[in-house]
PDB file of C-alpha atoms in Angstrom:
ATOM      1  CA  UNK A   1      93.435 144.772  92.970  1.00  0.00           C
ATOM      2  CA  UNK A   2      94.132 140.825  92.300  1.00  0.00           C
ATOM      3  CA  UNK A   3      96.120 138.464  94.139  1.00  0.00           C
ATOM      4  CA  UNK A   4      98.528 135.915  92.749  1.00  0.00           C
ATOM      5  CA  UNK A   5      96.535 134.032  90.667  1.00  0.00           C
ATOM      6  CA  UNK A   6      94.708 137.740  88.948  1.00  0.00           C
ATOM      7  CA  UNK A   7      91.360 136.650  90.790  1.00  0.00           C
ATOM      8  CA  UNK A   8      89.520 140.186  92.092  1.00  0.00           C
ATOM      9  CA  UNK A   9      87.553 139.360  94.897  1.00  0.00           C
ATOM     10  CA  UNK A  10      83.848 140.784  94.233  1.00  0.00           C
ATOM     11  CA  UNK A  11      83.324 142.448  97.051  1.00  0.00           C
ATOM     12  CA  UNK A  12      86.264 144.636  97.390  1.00  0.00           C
ATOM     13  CA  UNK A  13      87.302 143.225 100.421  1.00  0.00           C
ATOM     14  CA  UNK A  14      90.824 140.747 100.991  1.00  0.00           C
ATOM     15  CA  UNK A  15      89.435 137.453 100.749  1.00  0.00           C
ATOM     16  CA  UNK A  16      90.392 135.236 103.564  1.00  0.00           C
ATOM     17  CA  UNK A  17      92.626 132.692 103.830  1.00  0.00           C
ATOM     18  CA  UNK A  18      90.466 129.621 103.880  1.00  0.00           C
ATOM     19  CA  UNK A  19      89.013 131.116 100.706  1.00  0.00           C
ATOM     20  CA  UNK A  20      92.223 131.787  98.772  1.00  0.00           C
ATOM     21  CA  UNK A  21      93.325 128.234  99.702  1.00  0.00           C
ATOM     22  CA  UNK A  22      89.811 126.609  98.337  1.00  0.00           C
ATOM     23  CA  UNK A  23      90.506 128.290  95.620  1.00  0.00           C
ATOM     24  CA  UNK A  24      94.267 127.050  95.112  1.00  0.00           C
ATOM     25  CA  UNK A  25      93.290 124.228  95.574  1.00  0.00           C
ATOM     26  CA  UNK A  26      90.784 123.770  92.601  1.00  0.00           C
ATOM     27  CA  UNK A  27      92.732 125.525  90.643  1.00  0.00           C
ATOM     28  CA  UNK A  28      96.113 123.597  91.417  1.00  0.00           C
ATOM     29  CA  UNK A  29      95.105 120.385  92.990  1.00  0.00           C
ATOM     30  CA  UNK A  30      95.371 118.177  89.505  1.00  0.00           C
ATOM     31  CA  UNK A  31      97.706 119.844  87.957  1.00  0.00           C
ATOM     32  CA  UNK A  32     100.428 118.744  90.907  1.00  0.00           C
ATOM     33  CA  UNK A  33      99.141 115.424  92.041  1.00  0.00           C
ATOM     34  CA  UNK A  34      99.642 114.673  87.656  1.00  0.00           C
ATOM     35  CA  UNK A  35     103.273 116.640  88.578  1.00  0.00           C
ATOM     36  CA  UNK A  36     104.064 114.510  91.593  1.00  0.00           C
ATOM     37  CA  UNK A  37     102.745 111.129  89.594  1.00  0.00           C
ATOM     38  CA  UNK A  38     104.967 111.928  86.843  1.00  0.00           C
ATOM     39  CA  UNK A  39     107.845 112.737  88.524  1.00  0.00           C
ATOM     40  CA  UNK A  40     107.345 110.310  91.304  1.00  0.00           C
ATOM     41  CA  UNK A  41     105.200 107.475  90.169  1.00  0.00           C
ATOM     42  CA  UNK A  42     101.855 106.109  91.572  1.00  0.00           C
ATOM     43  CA  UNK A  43     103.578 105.363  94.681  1.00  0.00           C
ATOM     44  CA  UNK A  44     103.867 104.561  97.724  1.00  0.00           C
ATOM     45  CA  UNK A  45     103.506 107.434  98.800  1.00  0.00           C
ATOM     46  CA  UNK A  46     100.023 108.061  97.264  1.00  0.00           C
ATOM     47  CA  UNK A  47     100.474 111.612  95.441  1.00  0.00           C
ATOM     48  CA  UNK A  48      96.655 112.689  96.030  1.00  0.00           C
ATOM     49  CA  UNK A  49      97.607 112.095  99.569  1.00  0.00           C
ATOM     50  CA  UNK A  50     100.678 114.190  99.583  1.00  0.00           C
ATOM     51  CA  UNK A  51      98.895 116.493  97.757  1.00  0.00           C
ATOM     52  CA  UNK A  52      96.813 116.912 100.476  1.00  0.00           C
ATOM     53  CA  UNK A  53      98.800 117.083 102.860  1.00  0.00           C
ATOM     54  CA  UNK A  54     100.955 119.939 101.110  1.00  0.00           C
ATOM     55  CA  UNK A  55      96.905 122.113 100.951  1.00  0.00           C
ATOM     56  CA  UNK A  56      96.303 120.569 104.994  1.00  0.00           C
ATOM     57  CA  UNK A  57      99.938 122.387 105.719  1.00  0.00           C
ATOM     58  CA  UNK A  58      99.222 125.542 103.856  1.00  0.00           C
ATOM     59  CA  UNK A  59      96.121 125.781 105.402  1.00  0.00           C
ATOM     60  CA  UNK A  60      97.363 125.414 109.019  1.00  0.00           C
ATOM     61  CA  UNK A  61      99.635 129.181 108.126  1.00  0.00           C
ATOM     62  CA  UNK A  62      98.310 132.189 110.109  1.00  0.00           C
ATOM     63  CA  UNK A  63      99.652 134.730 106.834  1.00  0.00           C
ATOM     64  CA  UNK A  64      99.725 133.813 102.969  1.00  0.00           C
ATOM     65  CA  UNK A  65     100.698 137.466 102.557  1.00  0.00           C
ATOM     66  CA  UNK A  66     104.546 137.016 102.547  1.00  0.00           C
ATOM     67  CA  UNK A  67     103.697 133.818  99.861  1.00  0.00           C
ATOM     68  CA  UNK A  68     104.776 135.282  96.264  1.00  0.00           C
ATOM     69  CA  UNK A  69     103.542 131.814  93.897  1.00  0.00           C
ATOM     70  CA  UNK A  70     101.608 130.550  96.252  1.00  0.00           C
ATOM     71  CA  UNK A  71     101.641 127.596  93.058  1.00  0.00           C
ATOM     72  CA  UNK A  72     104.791 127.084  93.531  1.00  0.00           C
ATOM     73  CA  UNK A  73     104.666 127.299  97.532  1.00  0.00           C
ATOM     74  CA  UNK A  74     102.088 124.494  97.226  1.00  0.00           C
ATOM     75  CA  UNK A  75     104.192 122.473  94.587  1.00  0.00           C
ATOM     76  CA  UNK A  76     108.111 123.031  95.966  1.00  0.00           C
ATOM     77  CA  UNK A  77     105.860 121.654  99.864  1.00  0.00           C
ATOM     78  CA  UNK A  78     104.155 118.614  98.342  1.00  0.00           C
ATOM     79  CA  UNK A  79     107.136 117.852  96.258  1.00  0.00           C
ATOM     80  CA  UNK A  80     109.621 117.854  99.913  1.00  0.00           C
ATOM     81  CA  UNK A  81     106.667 116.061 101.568  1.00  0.00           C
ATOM     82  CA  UNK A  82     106.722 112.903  98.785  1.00  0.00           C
ATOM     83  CA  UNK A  83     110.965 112.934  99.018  1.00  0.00           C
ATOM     84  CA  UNK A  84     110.573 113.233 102.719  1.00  0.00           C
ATOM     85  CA  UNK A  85     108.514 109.740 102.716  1.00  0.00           C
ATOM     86  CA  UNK A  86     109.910 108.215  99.994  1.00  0.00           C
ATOM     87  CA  UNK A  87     113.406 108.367 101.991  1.00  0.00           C
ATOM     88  CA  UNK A  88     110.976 107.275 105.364  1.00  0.00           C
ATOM     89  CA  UNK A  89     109.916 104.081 103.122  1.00  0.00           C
ATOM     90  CA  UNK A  90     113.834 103.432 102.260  1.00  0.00           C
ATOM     91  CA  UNK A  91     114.855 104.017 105.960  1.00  0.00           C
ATOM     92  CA  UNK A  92     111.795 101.598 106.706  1.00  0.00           C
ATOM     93  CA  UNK A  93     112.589  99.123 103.943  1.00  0.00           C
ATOM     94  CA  UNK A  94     116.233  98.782 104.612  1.00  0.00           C
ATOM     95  CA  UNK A  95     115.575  97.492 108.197  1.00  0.00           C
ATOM     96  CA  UNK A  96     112.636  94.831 107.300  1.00  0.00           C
ATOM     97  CA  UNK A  97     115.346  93.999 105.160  1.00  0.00           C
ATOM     98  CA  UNK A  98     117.950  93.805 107.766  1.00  0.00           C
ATOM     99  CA  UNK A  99     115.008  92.040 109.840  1.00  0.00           C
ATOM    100  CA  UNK A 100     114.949  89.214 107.529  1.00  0.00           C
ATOM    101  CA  UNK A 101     118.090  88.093 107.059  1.00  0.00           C
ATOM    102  CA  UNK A 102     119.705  84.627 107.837  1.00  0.00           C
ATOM    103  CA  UNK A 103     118.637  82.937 110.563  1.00  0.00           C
ATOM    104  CA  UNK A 104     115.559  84.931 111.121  1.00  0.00           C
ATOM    105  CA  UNK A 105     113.939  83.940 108.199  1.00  0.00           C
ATOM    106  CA  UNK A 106     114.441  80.228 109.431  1.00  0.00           C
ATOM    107  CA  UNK A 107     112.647  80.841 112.406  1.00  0.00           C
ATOM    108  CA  UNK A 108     110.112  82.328 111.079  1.00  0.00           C
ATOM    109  CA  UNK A 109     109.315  79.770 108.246  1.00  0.00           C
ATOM    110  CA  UNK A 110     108.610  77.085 110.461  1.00  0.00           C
ATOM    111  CA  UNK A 111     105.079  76.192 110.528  1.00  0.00           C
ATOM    112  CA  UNK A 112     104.275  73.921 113.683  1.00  0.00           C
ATOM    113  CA  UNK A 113     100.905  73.765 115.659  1.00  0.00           C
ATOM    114  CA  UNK A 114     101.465  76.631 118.086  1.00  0.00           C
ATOM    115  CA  UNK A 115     101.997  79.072 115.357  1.00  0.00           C
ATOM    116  CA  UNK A 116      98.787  77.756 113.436  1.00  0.00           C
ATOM    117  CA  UNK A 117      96.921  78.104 116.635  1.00  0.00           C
ATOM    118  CA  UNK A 118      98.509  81.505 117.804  1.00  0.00           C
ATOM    119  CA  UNK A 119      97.176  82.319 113.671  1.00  0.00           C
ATOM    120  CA  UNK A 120      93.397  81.250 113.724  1.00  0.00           C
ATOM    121  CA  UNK A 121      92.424  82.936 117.245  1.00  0.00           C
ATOM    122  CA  UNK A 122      93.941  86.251 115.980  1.00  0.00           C
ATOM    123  CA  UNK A 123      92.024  85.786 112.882  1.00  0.00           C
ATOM    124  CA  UNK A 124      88.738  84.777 115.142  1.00  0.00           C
ATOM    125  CA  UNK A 125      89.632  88.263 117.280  1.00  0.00           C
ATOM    126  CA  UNK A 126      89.842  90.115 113.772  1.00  0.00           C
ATOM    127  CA  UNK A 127      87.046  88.581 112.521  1.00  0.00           C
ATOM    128  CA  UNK A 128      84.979  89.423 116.133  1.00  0.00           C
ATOM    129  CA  UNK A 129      86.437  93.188 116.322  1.00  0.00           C
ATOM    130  CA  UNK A 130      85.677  93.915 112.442  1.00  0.00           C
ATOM    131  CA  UNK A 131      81.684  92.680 112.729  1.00  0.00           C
ATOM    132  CA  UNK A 132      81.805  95.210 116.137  1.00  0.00           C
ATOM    133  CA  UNK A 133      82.144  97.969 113.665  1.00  0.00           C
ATOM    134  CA  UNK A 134      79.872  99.898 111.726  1.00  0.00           C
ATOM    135  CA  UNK A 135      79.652  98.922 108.118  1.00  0.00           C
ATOM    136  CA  UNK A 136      80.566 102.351 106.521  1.00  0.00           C
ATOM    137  CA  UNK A 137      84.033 101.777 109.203  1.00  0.00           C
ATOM    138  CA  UNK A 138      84.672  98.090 108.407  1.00  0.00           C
ATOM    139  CA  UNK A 139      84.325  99.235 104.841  1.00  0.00           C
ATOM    140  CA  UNK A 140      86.507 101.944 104.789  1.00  0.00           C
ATOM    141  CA  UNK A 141      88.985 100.043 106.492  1.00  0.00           C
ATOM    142  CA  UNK A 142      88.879  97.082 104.715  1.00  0.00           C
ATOM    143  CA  UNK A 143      89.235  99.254 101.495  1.00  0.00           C
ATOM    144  CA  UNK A 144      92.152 100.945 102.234  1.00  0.00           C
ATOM    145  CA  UNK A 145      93.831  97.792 104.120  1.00  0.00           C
ATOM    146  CA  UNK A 146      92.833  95.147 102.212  1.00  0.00           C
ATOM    147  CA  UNK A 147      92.205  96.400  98.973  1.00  0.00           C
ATOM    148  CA  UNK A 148      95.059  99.200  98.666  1.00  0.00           C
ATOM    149  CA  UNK A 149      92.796 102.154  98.080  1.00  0.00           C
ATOM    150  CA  UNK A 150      94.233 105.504  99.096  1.00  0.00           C
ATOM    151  CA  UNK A 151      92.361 107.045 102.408  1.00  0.00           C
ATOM    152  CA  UNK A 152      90.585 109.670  99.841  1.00  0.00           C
ATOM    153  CA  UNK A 153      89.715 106.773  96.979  1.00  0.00           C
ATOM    154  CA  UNK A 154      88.390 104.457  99.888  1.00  0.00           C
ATOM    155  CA  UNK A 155      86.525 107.692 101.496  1.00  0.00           C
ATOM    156  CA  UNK A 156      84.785 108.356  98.219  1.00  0.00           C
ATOM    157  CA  UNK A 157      83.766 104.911  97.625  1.00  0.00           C
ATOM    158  CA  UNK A 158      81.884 104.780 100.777  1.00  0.00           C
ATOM    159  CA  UNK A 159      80.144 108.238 100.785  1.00  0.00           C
ATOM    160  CA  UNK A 160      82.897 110.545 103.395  1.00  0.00           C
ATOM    161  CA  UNK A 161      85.576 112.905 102.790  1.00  0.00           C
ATOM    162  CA  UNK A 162      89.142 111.987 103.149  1.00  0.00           C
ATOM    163  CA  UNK A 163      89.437 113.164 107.195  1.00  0.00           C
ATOM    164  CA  UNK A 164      86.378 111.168 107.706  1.00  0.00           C
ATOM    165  CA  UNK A 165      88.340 108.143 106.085  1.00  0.00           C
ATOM    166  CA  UNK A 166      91.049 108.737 107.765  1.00  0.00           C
ATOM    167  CA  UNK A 167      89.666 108.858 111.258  1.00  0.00           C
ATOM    168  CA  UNK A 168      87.790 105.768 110.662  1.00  0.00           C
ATOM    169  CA  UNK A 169      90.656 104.051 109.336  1.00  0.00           C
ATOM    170  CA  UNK A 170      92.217 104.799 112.746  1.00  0.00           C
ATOM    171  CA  UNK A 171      89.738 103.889 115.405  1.00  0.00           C
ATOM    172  CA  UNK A 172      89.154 100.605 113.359  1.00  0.00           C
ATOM    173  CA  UNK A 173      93.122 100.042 113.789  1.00  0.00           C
ATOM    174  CA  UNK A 174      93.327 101.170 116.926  1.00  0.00           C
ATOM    175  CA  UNK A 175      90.436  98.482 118.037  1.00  0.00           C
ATOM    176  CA  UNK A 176      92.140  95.606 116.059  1.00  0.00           C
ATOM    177  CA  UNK A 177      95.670  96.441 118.061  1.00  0.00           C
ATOM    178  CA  UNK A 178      93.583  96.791 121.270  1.00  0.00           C
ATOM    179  CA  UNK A 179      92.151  93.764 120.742  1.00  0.00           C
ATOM    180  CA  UNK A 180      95.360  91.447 119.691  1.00  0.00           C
ATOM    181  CA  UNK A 181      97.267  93.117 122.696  1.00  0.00           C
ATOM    182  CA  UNK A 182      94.452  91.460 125.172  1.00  0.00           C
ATOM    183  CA  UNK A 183      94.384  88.393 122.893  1.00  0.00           C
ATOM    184  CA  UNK A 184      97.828  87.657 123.403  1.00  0.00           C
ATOM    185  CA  UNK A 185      98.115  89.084 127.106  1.00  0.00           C
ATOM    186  CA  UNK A 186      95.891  86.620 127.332  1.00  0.00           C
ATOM    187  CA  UNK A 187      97.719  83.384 126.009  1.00  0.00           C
ATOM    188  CA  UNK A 188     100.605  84.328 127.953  1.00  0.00           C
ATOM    189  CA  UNK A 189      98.930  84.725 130.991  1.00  0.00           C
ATOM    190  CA  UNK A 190      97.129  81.093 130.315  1.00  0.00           C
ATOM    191  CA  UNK A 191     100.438  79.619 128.995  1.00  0.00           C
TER     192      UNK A 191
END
């Protein structure tokens, strides 16, 4: 007896969940990251990372049994995942817009001393946090920062899987923030 996709599983025996999801996702994975970048675009969001996320979700169920097209389960949940950021990013767009308006854009412009010297020792704590990191994290991190890569494209350009990416990407932020907080306790506290 086959499942949704016709696959028989060899042995007889119901094949577990963690399998039938491996398998959905090889079989599924391309086709609606290409459905998600045609309807959607290249992004933001990323649609290999919504992608993902839709397979993370699925795998987190308990029962795929009551799941009909587990396909289209997979495609209709990465599909409400990229409109559910895409509206996120318009929310979050509209007030950086409402951020700069008028006179806070004036403020902001002005380049005087303190604000070149409040620039260059955040950059020297950057600088001093980033060369505290392993390479493979600093990498990473500087990939997907920096350079724009996607967690997964900047995972498998240093050798990890995307949760490995991921994690590293957020201890390496979570030091930098760390960091600037105490940097700029600091200069009030000497101010």
């Amino acid at each position: 007896m086959g499942d949704e996709s016709g696959a028989v599983p060899s042995s007889g025996a119901k094949p577990t969940i963690q399998s039938r999801i491996a398998r959905l996702y090889d079989e599924y994975f391309s086709e609606i990251v290409a459905g998600l970048t045609s309807t959607y675009g290249l992004g933001p969001p990323d649609p290999e990372d919504v992608a993902q996320r839709a397979f993370a979700n699925l795998s987190a169920r308990e029962d795929l049994d009551h799941i009909k097209d587990s396909k289209n389960y997979v495609w209709v949940a990465a599909r409400n995942l990229m409109l559910t950021e895409i509206r996120a990013l318009g929310v979050r767009s509209k007030y950086a817009s409402y951020l700069t308006q008028d006179s806070f854009i004036e403020e902001c412009d002005e380049i005087d001393p303190e604000r070149v010297l409040i620039s260059r020792e955040e950059l020297k704590l950057v600088t001093e946090v980033l060369a505290t990191m392993s390479e493979r994290r600093r990498n990473i991190f500087l990939a997907k920062r920096v350079d724009g890569l996607s967690a997964e494209a900047a995972g498998r350009k240093y050798g990890v899987n995307r949760s490995s990416a991921v994690r590293h990407i957020a201890i390496a932020t979570e030091q930098l923030t760390k960091a600037l907080a105490r940097g700029a306790a600091k200069a009030r506290k000497d101010g």
